[in-house]
XYZ file of C-alpha atoms in Angstrom:
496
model
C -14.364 16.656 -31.453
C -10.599 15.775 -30.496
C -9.519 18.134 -27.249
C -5.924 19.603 -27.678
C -4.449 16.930 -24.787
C -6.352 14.259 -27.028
C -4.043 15.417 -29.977
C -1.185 16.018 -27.564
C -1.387 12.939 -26.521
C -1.410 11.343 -30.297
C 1.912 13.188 -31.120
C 2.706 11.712 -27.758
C 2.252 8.054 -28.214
C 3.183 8.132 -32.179
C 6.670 9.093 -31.238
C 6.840 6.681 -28.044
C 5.828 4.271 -30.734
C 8.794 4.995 -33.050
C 10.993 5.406 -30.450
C 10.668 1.800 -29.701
C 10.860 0.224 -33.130
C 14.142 0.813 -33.350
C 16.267 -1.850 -30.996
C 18.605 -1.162 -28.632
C 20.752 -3.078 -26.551
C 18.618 -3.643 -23.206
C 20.708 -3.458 -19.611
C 17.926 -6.026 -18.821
C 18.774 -8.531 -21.885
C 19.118 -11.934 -21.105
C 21.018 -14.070 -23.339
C 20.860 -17.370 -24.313
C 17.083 -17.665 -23.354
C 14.302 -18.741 -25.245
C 11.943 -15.629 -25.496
C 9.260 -17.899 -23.364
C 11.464 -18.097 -20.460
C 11.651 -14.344 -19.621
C 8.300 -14.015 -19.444
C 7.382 -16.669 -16.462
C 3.815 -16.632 -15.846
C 2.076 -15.626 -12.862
C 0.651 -18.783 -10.589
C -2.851 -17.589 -10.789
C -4.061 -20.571 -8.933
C -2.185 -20.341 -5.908
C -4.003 -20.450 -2.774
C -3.489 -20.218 0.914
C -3.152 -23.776 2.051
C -3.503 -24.458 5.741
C 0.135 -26.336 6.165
C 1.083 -22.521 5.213
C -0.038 -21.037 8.074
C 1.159 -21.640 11.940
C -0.880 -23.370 14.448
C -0.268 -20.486 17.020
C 0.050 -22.655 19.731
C 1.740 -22.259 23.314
C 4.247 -24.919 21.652
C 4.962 -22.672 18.317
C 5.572 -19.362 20.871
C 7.765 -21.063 23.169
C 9.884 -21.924 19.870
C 9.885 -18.495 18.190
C 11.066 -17.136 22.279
C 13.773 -20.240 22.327
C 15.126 -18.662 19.000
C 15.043 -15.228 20.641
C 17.449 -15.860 22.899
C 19.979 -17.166 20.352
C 19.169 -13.877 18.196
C 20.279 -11.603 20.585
C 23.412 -13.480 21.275
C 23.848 -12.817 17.787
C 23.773 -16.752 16.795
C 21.459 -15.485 13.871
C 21.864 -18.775 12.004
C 20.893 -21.067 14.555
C 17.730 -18.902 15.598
C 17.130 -19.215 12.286
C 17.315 -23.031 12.305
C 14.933 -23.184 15.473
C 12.157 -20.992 13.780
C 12.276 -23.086 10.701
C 11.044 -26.080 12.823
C 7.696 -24.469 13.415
C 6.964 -21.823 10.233
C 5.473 -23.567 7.235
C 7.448 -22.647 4.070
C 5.273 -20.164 1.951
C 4.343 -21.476 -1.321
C 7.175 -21.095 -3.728
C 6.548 -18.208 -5.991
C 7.834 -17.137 -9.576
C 9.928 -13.886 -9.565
C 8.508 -10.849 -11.604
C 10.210 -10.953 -14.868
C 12.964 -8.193 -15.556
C 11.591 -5.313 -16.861
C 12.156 -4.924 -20.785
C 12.195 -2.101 -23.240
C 13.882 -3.216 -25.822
C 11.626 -4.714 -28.391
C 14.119 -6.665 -30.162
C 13.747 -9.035 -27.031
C 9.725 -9.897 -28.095
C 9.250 -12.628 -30.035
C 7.493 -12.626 -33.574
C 4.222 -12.881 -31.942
C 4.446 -9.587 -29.608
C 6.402 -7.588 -32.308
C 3.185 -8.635 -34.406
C 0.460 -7.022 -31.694
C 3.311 -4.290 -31.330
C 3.119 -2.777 -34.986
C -0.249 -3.571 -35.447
C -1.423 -1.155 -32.916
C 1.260 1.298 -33.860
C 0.152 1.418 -37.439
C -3.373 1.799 -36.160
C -2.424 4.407 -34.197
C -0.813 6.623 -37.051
C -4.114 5.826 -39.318
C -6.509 7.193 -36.663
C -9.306 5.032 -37.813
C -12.446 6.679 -37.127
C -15.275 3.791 -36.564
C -15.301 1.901 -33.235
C -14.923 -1.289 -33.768
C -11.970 -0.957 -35.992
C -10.359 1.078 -32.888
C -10.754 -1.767 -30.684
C -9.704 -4.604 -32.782
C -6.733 -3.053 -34.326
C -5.490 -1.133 -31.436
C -6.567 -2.536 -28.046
C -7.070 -5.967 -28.694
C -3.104 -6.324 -29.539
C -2.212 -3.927 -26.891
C -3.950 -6.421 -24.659
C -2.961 -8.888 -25.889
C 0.667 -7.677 -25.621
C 0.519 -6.533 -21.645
C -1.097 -9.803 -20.425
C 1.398 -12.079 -23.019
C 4.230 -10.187 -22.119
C 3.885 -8.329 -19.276
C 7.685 -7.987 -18.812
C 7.842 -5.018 -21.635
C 7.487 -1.642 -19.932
C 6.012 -0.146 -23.128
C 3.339 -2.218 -23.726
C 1.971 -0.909 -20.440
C 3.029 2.603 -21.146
C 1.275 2.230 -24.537
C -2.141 0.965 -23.656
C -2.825 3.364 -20.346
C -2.063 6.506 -22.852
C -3.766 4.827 -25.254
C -6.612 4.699 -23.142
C -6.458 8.332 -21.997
C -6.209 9.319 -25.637
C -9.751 8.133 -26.060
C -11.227 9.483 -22.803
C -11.112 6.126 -20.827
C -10.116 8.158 -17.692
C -10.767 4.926 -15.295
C -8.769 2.411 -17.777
C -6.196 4.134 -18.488
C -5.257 4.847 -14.652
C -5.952 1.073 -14.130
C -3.314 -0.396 -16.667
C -1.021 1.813 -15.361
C -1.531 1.137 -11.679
C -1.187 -2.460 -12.578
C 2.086 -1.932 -14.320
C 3.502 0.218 -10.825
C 2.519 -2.687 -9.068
C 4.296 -5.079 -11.093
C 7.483 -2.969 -11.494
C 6.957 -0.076 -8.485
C 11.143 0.673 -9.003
C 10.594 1.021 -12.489
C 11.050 5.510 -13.126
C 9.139 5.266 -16.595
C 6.359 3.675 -15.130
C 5.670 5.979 -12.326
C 6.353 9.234 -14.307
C 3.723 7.898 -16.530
C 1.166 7.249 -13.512
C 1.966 10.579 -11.948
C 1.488 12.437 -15.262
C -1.913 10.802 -15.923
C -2.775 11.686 -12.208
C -2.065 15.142 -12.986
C -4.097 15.577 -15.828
C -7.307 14.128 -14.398
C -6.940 16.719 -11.598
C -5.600 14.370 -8.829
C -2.961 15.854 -7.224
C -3.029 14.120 -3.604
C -2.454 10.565 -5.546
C -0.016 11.961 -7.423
C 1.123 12.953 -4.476
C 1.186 9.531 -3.082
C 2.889 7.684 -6.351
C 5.688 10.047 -5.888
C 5.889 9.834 -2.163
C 5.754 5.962 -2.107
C 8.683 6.016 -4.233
C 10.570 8.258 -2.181
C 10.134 5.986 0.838
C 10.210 2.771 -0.755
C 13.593 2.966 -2.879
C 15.629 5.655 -0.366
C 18.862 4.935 -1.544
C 17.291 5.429 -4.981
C 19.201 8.509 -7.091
C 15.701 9.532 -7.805
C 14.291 9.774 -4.466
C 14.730 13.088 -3.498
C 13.473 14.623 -6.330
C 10.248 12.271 -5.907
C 10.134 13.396 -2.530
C 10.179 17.037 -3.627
C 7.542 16.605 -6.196
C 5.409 14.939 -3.200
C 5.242 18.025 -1.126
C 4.639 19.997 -4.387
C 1.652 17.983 -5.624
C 0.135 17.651 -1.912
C 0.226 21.720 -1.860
C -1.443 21.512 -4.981
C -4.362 19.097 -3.217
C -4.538 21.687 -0.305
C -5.308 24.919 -2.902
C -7.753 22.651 -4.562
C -9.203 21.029 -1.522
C -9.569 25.100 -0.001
C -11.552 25.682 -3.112
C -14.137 22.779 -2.754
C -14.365 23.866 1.280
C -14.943 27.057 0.357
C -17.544 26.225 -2.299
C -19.337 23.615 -0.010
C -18.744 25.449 3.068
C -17.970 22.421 5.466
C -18.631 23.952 8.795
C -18.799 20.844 10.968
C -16.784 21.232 14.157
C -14.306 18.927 15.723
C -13.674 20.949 19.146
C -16.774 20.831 20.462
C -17.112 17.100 21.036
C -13.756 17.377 23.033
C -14.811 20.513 24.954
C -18.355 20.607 24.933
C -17.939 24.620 23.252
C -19.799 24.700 20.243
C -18.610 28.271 19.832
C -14.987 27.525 19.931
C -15.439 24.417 17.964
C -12.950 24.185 15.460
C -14.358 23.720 11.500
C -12.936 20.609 9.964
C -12.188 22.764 6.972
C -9.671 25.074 8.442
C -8.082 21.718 10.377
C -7.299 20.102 7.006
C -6.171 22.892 5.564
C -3.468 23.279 8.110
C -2.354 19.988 6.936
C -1.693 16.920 8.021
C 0.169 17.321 11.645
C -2.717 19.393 12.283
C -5.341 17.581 11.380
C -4.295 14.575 12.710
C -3.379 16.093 15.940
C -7.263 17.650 16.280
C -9.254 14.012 15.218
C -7.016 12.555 17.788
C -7.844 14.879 20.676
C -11.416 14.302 19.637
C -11.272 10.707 20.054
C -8.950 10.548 23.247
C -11.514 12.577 24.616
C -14.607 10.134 23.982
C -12.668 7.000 24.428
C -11.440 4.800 27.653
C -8.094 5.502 26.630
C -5.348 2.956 28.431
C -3.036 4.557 30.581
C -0.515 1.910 31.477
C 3.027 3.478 30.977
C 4.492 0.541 30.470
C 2.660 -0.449 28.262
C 2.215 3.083 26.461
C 6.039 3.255 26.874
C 6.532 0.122 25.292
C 4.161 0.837 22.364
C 5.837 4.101 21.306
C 9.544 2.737 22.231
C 8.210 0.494 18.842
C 6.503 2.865 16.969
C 9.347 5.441 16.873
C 11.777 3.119 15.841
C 9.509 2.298 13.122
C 8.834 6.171 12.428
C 11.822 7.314 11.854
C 12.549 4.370 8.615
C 9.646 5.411 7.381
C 11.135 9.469 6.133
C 7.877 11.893 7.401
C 10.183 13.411 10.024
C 8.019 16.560 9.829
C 5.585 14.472 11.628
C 4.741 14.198 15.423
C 4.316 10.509 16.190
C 1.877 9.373 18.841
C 0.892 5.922 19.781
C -2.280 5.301 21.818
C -4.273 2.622 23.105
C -8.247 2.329 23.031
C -9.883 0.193 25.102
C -11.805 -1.871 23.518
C -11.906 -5.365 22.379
C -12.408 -5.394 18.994
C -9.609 -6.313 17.042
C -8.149 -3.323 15.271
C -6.043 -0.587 14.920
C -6.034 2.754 12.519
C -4.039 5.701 11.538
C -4.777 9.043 11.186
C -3.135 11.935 9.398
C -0.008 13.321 10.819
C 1.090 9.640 12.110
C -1.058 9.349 14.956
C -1.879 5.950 15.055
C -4.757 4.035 17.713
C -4.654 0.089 18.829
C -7.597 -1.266 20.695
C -6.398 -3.454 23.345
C -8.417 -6.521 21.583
C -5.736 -6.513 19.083
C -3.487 -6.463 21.012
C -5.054 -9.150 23.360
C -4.941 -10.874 19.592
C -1.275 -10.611 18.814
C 1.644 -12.724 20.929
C 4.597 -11.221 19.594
C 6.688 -7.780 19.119
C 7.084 -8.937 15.433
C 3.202 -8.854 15.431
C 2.818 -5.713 16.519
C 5.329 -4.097 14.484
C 3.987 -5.747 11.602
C 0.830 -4.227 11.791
C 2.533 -0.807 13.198
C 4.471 -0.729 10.257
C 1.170 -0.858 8.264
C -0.753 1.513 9.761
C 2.163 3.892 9.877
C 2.580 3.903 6.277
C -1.096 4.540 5.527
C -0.469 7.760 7.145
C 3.316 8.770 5.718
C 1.189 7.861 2.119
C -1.460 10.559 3.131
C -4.275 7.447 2.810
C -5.776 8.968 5.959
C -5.726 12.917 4.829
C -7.153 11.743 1.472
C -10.001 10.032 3.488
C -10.677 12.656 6.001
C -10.823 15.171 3.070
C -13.319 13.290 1.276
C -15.302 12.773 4.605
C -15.273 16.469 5.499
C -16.807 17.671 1.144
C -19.407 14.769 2.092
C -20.236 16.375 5.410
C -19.518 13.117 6.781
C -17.304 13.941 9.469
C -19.688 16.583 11.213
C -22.421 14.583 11.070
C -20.195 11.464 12.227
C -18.884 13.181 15.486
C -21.546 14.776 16.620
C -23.598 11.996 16.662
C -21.556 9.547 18.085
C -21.145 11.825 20.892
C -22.313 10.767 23.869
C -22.790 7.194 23.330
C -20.885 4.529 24.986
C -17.400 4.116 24.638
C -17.394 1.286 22.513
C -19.204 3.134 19.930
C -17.352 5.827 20.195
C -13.552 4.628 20.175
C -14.213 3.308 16.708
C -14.798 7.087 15.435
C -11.289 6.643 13.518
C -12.531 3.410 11.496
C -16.184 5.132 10.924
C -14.138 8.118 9.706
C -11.503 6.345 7.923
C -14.166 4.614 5.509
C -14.515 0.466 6.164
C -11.739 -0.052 3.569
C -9.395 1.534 1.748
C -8.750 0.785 -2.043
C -6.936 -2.345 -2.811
C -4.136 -0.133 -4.343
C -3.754 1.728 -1.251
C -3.605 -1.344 1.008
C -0.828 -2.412 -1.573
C 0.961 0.503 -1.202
C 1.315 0.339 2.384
C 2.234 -3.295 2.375
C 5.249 -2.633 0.442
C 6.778 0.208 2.388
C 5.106 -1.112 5.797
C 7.078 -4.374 4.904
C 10.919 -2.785 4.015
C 10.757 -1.057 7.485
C 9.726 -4.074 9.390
C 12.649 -6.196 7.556
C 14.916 -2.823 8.006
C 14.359 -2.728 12.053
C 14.990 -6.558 12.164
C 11.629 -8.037 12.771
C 10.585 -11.256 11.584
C 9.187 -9.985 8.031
C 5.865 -12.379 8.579
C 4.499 -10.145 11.538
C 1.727 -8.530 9.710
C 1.214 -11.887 7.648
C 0.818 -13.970 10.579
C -1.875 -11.532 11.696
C -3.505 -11.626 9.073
C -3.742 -15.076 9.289
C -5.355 -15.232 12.580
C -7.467 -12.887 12.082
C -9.028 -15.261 9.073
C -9.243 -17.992 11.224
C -11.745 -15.873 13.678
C -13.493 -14.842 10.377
C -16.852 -16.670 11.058
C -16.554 -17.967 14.379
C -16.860 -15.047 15.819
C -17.800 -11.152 15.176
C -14.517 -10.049 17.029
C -12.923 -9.894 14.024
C -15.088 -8.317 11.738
C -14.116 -4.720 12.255
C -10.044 -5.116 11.209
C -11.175 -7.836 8.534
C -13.175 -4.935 6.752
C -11.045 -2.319 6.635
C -7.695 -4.414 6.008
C -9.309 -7.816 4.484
C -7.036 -10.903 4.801
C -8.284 -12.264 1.295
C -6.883 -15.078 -0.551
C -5.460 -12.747 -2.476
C -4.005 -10.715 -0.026
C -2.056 -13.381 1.819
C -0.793 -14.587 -1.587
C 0.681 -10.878 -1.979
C 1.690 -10.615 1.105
C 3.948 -14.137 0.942
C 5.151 -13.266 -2.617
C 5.981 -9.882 -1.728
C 8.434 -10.935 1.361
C 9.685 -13.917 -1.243
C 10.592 -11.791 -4.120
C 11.690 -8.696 -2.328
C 14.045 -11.295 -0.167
C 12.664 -10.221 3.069
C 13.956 -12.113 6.136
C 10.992 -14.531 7.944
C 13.717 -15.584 10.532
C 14.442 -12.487 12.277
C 13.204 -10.979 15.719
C 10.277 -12.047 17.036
C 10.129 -10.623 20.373
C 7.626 -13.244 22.189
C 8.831 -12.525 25.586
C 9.048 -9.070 25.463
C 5.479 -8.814 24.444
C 4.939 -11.175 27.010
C 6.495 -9.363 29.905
C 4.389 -6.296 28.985
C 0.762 -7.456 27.576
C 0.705 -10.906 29.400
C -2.296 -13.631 28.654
């Protein structure tokens, strides 16, 4: 039987379909093009090369601190010119296509898969096959032909959620935010889809990730307001499960050694983010070898802070710590506090470096990635179990409670996610925009030659694919590679 949002939904995408077949003028048309050229393929094939990626050398830092010097004078261009003799170029990449709504702009061939489906559509055909050949086979067709036209991808993910594909139809439409994460149509569709399958925390996220990613956007304060909303929304619904479950793991007593005044993890996350995040991180200061250099503490935060406050969670108390421990990683929990082990930083030989992955980690907690996680941990009763029996053991163990807790990756959307805004506020505070990149990159050389970099590698993997996003995303968004590196004042303060 058809549910009422199944019918809804119909009515829904019948008139998005008429709405569309009539044309009008595009602000994105582009004249005196063949309709091939706006839709530039994607270079599928493109791989990491090793003339991509920086030898690292004493010889390659000396440069990048060389063109520091000029950079600070101001001589921008000619630190520029001095970092260009030792970064590879990335390999060239094809800009997204402008987005397209007009369907007058398709040619004969996507105007064909276009009314096929929409005629489908209006004759509701009832047997299976039929559905899929006449409906998503051209819709299909039409997103990965043309994957410039916002509607095709509007189409197909409502489409999908018209017939009860609850995991496709969020997929198509992730894709699409991806593709086009500016675009207002696409996101509205996401959120609304997010909504409906009773997952308020990522819609939460889509509209938060906006917010911080397009500021000076006319829509970002009202995306910013339906963030909070939504995230209240998670916190009734996440009180209900608790309460259901009854999580009644405690955090305090690791810390204090009280299990009487231990504090449940349930009432922590429900008193939100700053909270929780400010309890996990007690509990892991407390079992840790925690570093207490103030200079290098002070210079840590002096970074972080500057960072913070481009990234718009002002409500937040950010704390930067170090762990020692010489695994290469770092995490965030909720509320920004965010860890380093000193083997990542024993890694890294740059500010740019660090801010790079600072910028990262801080935006997996302004996205509420590590909330999200810690909720799911606490339903699963994997937190109590977690900290209680890690404590105890010895400190290098225990110091990576955050990454146990955390999960060993987060989803390849949500890595995306903070790559884009961790990038714009690493360009916006005048880093070189390859920081994070050019960690990533060493940390995929140690891939296999050693298990040091195992434990950052699984929870943020440098994958083919994730370099190539991470050199097409500086590229396209026009990032600068050529700012402030920093090499001798992370020298001065975490020398080798």
């Amino acid at each position: 039987m058809v549910s009422l949002h199944q019918l809804i939904a119909k009515k829904k995408l019948i008139l998005l379909l008429l709405s569309f077949t009539v044309a009008i003028a595009s602000t994105n048309a582009v004249h005196g093009r063949t309709p091939n050229s706006l839709f530039p393929a994607r270079n599928s094939t493109l791989t990491i090369s090793q003339t991509n990626v920086p030898s690292f050398n004493a010889n390659y830092y000396n440069t990048l601190a060389e063109a520091d010097r000029f950079y600070k004078k101001g001589d921008l261009s000619r630190s520029q010119q001095i970092q260009q003799q030792v970064k590879p170029n990335f390999n060239p990449v094809k800009p997204t296509p402008l987005a397209i709504t007009d369907l007058s702009q398709l040619d004969a061939k996507a105007q064909e898969y276009w009314n096929t489906a929409n005629q489908a559509i209006e004759e509701d055909p009832a047997d299976e096959k039929e559905v899929t050949n006449r409906i998503f086979v051209p819709l299909q067709k039409l997103v990965s032909e043309y994957p410039a036209f916002v509607p095709g991808h509007i189409l197909l993910a409502d489409t999908h959620d018209l017939y009860a594909e609850e995991k496709k139809a969020l997929s198509v439409i992730e894709k699409a935010a991806q593709m086009y994460p500016d675009n207002k149509e696409i996101i509205d569709t996401q959120i609304d889809l997010l909504l409906l399958y009773d997952k308020p925390l990522e819609a939460s996220i889509a509209a938060r990730e906006f917010a911080q990613t397009y500021p000076n956007s006319p829509h970002a304060s009202a995306y910013d307001q339906a963030a909070d909303k939504y995230f209240q929304q998670y916190q009734s619904q996440l009180k209900s499960k608790i309460a259901v479950s009854g999580v009644l793991g405690g955090i305090g007593q690791v810390a204090t050694g009280n299990e009487a005044g231990a504090l449940q993890i349930g009432q922590m996350l429900l008193a939100g983010e700053k909270s929780a995040g400010q309890s996990f991180s007690e509990s892991i200061k407390a079992q840790s070898n925690m570093v207490s250099n103030t200079e290098q503490l002070k210079y840590t935060n002096d970074i972080g802070q500057k960072l913070a406050k481009l990234m718009g969670r002002d409500e937040f108390d950010y704390e930067f710590y170090i762990v020692e421990d010489p695994t290469p990683n770092a995490f965030a929990l909720p509320g920004g506090k965010i860890f380093f082990h000193t083997g990542m930083l024993q890694l890294m030989d740059s500010e740019a470096e660090l801010a790079g992955v600072m910028a990262h980690e801080i935006a997996h907690s302004v996205l509420s990635h590590s909330y999200k996680r810690l909720g799911e941990s606490a339903l699963s009763g994997t937190a109590a179990n977690l900290i209680g029996g890690l404590a105890g053991q010895q400190v290098g163990t225990v110091a990576r409670i955050g990454d146990a807790l955390l999960g060993r990756s987060f989803s390849r959307g949500k890595e995306k996610q903070s790559d884009i805004l961790g990038l714009r506020v690493l360009d916006a505070a005048g880093y070189s925009a390859d920081g994070l990149y050019n960690v990533m990159a060493k940390l995929k050389k140690l891939k296999g030659k050693s298990n040091a970099a195992q434990t950052l590698l699984s929870s943020h993997p440098a994958s083919e694919e994730r370099m190539r996003y991470l050199e097409e995303l500086i590229q396209t968004k026009g990032y600068n590679r050529y700012g402030y590196e920093g090499v001798e004042a992370y020298r001065a303060v975490f020398p080798r």
